[in-house]
Coordinates of C-alpha atoms in Angstrom, one line a residue:
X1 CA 125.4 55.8 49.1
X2 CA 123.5 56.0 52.3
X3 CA 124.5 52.5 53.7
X4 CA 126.1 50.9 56.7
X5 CA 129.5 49.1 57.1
X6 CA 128.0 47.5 60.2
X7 CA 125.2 47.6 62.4
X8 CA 127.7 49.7 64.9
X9 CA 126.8 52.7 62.9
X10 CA 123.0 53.0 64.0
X11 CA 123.4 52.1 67.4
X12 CA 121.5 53.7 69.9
X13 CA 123.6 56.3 71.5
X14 CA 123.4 54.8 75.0
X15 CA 123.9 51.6 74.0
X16 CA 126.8 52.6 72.7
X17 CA 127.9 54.9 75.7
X18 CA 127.5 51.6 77.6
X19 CA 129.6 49.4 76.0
X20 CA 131.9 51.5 75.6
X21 CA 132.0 52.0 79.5
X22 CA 131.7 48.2 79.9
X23 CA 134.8 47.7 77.6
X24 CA 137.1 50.5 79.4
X25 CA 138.2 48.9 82.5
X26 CA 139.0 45.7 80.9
X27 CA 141.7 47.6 78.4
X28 CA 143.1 49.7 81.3
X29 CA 143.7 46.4 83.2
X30 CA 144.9 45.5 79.6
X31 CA 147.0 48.2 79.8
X32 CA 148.6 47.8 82.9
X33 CA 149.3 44.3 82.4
X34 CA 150.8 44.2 78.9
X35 CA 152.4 47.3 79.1
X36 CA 155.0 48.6 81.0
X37 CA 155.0 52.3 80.2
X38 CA 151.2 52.0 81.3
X39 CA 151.8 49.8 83.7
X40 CA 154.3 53.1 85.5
X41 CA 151.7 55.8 84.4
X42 CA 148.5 54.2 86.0
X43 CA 150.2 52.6 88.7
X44 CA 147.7 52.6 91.7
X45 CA 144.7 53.2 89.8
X46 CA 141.8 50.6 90.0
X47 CA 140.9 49.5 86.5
X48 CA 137.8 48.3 87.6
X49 CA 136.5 51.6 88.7
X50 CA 137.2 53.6 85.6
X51 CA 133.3 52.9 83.9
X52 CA 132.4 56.5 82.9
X53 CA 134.1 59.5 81.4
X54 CA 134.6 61.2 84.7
X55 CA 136.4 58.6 86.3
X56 CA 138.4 58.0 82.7
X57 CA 138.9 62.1 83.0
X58 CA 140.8 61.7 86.4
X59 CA 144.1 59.2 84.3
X60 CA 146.7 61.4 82.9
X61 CA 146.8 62.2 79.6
X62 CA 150.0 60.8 77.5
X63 CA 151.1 63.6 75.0
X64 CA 153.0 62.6 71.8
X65 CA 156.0 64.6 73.1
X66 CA 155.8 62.4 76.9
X67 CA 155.3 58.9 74.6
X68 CA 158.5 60.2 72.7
X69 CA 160.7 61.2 75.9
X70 CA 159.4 57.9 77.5
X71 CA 160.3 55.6 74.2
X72 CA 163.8 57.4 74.0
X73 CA 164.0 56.8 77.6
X74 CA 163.6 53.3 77.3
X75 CA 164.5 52.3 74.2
X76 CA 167.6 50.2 74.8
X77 CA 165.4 47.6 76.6
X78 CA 162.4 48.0 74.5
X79 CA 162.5 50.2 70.8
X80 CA 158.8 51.0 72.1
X81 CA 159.5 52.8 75.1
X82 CA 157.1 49.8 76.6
X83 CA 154.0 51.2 75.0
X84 CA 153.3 47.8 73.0
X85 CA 151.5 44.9 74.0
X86 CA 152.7 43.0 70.6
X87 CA 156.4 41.7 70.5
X88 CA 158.3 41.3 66.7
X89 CA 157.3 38.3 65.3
X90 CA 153.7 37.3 63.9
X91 CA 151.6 39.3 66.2
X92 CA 153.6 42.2 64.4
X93 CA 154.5 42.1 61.3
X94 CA 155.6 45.7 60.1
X95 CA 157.3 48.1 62.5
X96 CA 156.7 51.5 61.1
X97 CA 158.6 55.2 62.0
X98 CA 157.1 58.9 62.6
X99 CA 158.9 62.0 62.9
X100 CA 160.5 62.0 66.1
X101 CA 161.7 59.2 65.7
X102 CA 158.7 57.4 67.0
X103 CA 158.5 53.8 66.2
X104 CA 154.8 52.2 65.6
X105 CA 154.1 48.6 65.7
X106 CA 151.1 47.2 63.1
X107 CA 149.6 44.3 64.4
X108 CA 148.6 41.5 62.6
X109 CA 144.6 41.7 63.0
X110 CA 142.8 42.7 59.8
X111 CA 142.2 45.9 59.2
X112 CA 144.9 47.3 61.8
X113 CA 144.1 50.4 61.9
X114 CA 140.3 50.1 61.4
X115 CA 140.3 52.0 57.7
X116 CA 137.4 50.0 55.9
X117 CA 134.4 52.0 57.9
X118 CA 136.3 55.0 56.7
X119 CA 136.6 54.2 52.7
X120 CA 132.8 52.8 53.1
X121 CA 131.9 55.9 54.1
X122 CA 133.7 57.5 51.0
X123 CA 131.9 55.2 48.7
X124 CA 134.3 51.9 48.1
X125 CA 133.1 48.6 47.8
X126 CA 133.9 45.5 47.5
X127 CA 135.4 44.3 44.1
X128 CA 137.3 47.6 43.2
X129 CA 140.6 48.6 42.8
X130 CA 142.1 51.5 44.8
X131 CA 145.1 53.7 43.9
X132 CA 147.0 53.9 47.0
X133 CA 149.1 57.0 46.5
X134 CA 150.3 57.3 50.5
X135 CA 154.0 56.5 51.4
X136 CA 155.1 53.5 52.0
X137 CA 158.2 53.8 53.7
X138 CA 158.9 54.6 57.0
X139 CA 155.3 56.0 57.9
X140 CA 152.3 54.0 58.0
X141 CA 150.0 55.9 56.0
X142 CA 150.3 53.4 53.2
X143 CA 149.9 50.2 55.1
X144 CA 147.1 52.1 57.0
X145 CA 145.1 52.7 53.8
X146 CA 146.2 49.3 52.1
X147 CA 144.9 47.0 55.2
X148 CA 141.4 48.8 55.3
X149 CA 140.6 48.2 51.5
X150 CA 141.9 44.6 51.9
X151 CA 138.9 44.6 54.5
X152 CA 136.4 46.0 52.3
X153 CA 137.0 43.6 49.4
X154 CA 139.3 46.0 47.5
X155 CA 142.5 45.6 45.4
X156 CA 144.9 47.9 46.1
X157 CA 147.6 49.6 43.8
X158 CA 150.8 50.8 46.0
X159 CA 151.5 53.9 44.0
X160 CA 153.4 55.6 46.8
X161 CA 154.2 59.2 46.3
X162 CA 155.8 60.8 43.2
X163 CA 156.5 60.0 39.5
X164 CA 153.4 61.6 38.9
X165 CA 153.7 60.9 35.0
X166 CA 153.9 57.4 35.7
X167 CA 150.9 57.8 38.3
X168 CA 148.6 59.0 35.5
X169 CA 149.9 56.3 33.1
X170 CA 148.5 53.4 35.6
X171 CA 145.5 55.3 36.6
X172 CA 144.3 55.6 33.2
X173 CA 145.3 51.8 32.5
X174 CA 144.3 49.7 35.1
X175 CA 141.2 52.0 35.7
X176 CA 141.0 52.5 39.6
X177 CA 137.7 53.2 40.8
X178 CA 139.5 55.4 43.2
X179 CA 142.2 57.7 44.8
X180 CA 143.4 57.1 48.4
X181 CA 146.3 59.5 49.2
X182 CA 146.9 63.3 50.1
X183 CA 144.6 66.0 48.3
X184 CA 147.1 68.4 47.5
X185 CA 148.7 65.2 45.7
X186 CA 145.3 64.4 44.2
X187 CA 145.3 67.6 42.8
X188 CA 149.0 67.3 40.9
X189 CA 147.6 63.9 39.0
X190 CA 144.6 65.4 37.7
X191 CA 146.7 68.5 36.4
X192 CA 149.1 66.3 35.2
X193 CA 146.3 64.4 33.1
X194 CA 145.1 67.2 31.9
X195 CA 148.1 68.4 30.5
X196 CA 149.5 65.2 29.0
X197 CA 145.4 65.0 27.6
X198 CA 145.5 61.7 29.1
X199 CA 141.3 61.2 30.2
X200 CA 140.9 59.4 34.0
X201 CA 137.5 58.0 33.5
X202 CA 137.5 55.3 36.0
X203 CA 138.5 57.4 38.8
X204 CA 134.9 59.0 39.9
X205 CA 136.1 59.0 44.1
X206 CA 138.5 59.7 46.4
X207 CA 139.1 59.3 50.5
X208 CA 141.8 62.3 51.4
X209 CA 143.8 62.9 54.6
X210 CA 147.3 63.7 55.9
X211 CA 146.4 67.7 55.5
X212 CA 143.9 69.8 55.6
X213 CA 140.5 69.5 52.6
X214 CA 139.7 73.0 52.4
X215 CA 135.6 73.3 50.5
X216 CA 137.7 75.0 47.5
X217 CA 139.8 72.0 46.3
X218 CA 136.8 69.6 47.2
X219 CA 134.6 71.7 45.0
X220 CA 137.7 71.9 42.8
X221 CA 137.8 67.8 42.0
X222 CA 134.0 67.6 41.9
X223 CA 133.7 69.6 38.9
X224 CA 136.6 67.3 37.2
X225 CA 134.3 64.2 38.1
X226 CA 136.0 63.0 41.4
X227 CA 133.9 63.5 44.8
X228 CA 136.5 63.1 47.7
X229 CA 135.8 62.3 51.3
X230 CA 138.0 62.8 54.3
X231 CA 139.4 61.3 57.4
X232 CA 141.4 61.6 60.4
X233 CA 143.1 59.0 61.4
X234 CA 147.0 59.2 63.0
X235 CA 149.6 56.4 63.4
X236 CA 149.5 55.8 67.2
X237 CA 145.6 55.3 66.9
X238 CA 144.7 54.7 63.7
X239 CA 141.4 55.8 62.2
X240 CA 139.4 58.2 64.8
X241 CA 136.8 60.1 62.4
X242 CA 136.0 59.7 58.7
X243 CA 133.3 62.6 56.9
X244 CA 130.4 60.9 55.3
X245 CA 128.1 62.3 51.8
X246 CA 126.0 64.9 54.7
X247 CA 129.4 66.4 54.8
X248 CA 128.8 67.8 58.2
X249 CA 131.8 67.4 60.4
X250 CA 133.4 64.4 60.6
X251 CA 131.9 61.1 62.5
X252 CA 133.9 59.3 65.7
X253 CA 135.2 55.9 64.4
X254 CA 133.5 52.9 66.7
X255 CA 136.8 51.6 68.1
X256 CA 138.1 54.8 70.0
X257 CA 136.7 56.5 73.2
X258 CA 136.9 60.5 72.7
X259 CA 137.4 63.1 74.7
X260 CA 137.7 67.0 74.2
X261 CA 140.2 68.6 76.3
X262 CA 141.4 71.9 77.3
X263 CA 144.8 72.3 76.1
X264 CA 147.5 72.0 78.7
X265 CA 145.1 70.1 81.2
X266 CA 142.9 66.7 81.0
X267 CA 139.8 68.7 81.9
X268 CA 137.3 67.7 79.3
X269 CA 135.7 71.0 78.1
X270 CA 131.8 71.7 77.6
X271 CA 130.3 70.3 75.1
X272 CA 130.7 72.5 71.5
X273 CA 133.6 74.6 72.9
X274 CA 137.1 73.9 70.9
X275 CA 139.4 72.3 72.6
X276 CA 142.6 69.0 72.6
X277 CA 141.6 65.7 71.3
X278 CA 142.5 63.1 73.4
X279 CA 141.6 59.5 72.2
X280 CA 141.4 56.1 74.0
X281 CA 141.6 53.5 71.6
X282 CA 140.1 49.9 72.2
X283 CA 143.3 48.6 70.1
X284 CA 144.4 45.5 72.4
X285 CA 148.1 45.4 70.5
X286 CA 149.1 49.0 71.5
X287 CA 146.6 50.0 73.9
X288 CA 147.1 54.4 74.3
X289 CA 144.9 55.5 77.5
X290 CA 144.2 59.0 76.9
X291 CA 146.5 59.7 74.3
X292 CA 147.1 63.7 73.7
X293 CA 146.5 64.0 69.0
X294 CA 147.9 67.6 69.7
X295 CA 145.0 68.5 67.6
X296 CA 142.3 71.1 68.3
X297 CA 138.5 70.1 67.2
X298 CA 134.8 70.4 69.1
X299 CA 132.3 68.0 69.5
X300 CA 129.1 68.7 66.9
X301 CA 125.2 68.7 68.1
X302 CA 123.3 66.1 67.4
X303 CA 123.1 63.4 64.8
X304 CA 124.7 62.8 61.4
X305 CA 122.1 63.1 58.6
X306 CA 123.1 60.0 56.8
X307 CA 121.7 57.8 60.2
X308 CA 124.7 57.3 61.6
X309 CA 124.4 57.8 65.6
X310 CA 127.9 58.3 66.5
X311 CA 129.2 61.9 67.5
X312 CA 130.8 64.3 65.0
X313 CA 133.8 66.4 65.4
X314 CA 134.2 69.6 63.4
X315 CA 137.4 68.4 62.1
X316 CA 141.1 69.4 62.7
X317 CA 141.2 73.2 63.8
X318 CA 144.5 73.9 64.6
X319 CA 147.3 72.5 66.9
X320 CA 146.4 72.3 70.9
X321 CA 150.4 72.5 71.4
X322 CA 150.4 76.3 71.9
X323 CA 154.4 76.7 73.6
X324 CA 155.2 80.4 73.4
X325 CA 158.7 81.7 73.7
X326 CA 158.3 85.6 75.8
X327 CA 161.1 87.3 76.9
X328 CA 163.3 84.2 76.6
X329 CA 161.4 81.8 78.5
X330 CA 159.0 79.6 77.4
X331 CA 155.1 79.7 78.5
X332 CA 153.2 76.9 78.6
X333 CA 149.5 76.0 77.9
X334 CA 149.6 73.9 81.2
X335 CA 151.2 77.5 83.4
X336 CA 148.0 79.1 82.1
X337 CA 145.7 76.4 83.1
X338 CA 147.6 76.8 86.7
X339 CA 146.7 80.2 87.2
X340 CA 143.4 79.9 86.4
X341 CA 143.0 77.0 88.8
X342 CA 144.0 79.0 91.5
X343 CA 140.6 81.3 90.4
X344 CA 137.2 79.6 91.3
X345 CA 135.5 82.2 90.4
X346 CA 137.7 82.1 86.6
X347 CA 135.8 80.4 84.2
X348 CA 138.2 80.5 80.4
X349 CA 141.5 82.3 80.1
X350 CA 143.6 83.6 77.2
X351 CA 147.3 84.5 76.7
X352 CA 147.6 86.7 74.1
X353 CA 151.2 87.9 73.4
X354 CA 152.0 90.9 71.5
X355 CA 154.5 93.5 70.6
X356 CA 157.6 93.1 68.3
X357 CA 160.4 90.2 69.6
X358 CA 162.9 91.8 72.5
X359 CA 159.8 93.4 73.5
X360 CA 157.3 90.8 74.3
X361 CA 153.9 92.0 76.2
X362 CA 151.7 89.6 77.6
X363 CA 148.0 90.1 78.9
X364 CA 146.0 87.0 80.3
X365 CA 142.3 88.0 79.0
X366 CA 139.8 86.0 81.6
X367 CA 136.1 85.1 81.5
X368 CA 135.0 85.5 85.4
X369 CA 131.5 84.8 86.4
X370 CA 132.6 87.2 89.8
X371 CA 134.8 89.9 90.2
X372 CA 135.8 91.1 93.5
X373 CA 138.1 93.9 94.0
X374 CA 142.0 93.1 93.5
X375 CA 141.1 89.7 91.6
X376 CA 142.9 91.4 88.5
X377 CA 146.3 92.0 90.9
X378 CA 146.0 88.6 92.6
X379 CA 146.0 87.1 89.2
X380 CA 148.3 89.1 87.8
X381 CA 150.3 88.2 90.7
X382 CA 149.5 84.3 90.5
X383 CA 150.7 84.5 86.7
X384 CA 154.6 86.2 88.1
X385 CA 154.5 83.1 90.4
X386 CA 153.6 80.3 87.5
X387 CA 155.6 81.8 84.9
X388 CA 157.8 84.0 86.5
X389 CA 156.8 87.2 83.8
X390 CA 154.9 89.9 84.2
X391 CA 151.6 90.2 82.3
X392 CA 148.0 92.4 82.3
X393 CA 145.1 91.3 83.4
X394 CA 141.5 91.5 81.4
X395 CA 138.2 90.9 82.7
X396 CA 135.8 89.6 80.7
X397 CA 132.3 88.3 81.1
X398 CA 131.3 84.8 80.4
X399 CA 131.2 83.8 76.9
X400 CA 133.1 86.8 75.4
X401 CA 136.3 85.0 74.5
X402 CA 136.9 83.0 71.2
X403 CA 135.8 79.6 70.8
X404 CA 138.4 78.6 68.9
X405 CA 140.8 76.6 71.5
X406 CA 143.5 79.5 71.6
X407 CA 145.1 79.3 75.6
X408 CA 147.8 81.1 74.4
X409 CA 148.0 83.8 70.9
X410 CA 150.8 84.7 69.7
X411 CA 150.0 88.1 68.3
X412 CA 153.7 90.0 67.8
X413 CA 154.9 91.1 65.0
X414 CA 157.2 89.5 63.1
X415 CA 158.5 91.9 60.4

């Protein structure tokens, strides 16, 4: 299976890197001109000058929750809080809905939300038929998944979610060559074969998303004959990585410009160190400029095995949203990333929160490459200021705390 969709794939990496650059000023001028939400957020900046990732690390970064506020905001002059360059009619023919409400627009170019290097990658072809078991109604996933194997050549079967009798009936009649869908739903159909003795030949592959894929399940479906494949992919920016057969992380779709984050900030972290995905997206019909996934992941080194030159992310490791409630007030990710701006000499801080609730203790563990005497009291200090609680101060040296994206831990005890 170790083939291309496109010549995109093997790129060289800097000739990637530089049309990627060459495309970004044009879709922040894009931006600013179709879109009226961007239009406010980057007013004053320069399009032309953002042509590398430290200029595109100085924009703001849009978080789902500010794209919510801002579409609620605005929504009696515009349902899409002005975030879409597409207007209903042909240039959009579904509108779709996310918990929130968020409201989506799918735009009429093929393959949307760019799903066919994805189910590639998972082993579909041209020719097949696919049993589409993501909703249909309301969220996207279904019209995500459908669009993308229309792309590749495929037929698709809109088996939506539930009736899983009936699910097994079609699968074993019309002989799918492959499952699209949840895993954990995955996982219900072939029990449900099993127990109704009703064989699934046909269906020998599978490309999974919508929740985690832990190595169990996988492992799990290959020894009833189905090898599954993941992807990430969300409804603002449709597909952003997709794991191929080296199974080794998960490589960065072609249409999206990523960046890893630390949470509460737009400083992108070092490269390897867990942090926020934020994701640019080269989509000209609803065109997100640093758009905050809320989802914590780090950048892999070097090279897929299968060829493909892109970069790899170690998939979804948690949520970046890290909003703590102590002592009745809420703490921040950003409040943390304030005090330690205030520290040169702090390199990576940690909130961990402990005790039982109604007796919340916080202490703000800090990597400092210096420590002069009293730097523990001014930060203590600096973190009264910020979050206007009290909280002790640990020093660490550099490279002692966990690289697992944490700003803030909530370690109390719930019992």
């Amino acid at each position: 299976m170790n083939s291309y969709f496109d010549a995109l794939e093997t790129r060289d990496p800097a000739q990637r890197e530089a049309e990627l650059m060459a495309a970004l000023p044009a879709q922040v001028a894009h931006a600013q001109r179709e879109s009226a939400a961007f239009a406010s957020i980057l007013a004053g900046i320069d399009a032309a000058s953002i042509t590398s990732r430290g200029a595109l690390a100085r924009l703001p970064v849009i978080r789902k929750h500010e794209l919510l506020e801002l579409q609620v905001q605005g929504r009696q002059a515009d349902p899409f809080g002005g975030f879409s360059a597409v207007r209903y009619g042909p240039r959009m023919p579904r509108v779709f809905a996310s918990p929130g409400t968020i409201y989506e627009p799918q735009g009429a170019r093929p393959d949307y939300w760019r799903l066919a290097r994805a189910l590639f990658a998972a082993g579909f072809r041209s020719g097949e038929l696919i049993h589409n078991c993501f909703s249909y109604h309301f969220v996207p996933a279904g019209s995500m998944m459908e669009t993308g194997a229309h792309t590749l050549g495929c037929s698709v079967f809109a088996g939506g979610t539930g009736q899983t009798e009936q699910q097994v009936n079609a699968i074993a009649e019309l002989r799918p060559a492959g499952y699209v869908g949840t895993p954990s739903f995955l996982k219900i159909i072939v029990e449900k074969a099993a127990e109704m003795g009703v064989p699934l030949p046909s269906m020998r592959k599978a490309m999974v998303g919508g929740e985690a894929f832990p190595p169990s399940l996988r492992d799990w479906l290959a020894e009833r004959g189905v090898t599954g494949y993941q992807c990430y992919a969300t409804a603002d920016l449709g597909s952003i990585a997709y794991e191929t057969e080296a199974r080794e992380g998960l490589v960065l779709d072609e249409g999206v410009i990523v960046e890893i984050v630390r949470p509460g900030t737009g400083d992108p972290v070092p490269a390897g160190e867990v942090g926020e995905l934020v994701v640019t997206t080269l989509n000209p019909d609803y065109p997100l400029v640093r758009f905050g996934t809320g989802d914590l992941s780090a950048l892999l080194p070097g090279a897929c095995p299968t060829g493909r030159t892109n970069a790899r992310i170690r998939g979804w490791m948690g949520r970046a949203d890290q909003t703590t409630k102590v002592r009745g007030m809420f703490v921040h990710p950003g409040q943390v990333a304030e005090v330690l701006r205030r520290f040169p000499e702090l390199l990576k801080g940690r909130l961990v929160v402990s005790g039982e609730m109604a007796n919340d203790a916080m202490t703000l563990q800090v990597e400092a490459a210096a420590a002069a005497d009293g730097l523990d009291q001014r930060i203590g200090q600096a973190i009264r200021d910020v979050t206007k609680l009290r909280a002790e101060v640990q020093l660490f040296a550099p490279g002692s705390l966990p690289n697992d994206g944490k700003v803030i831990e909530d370690a109390r005890s719930y019992k």
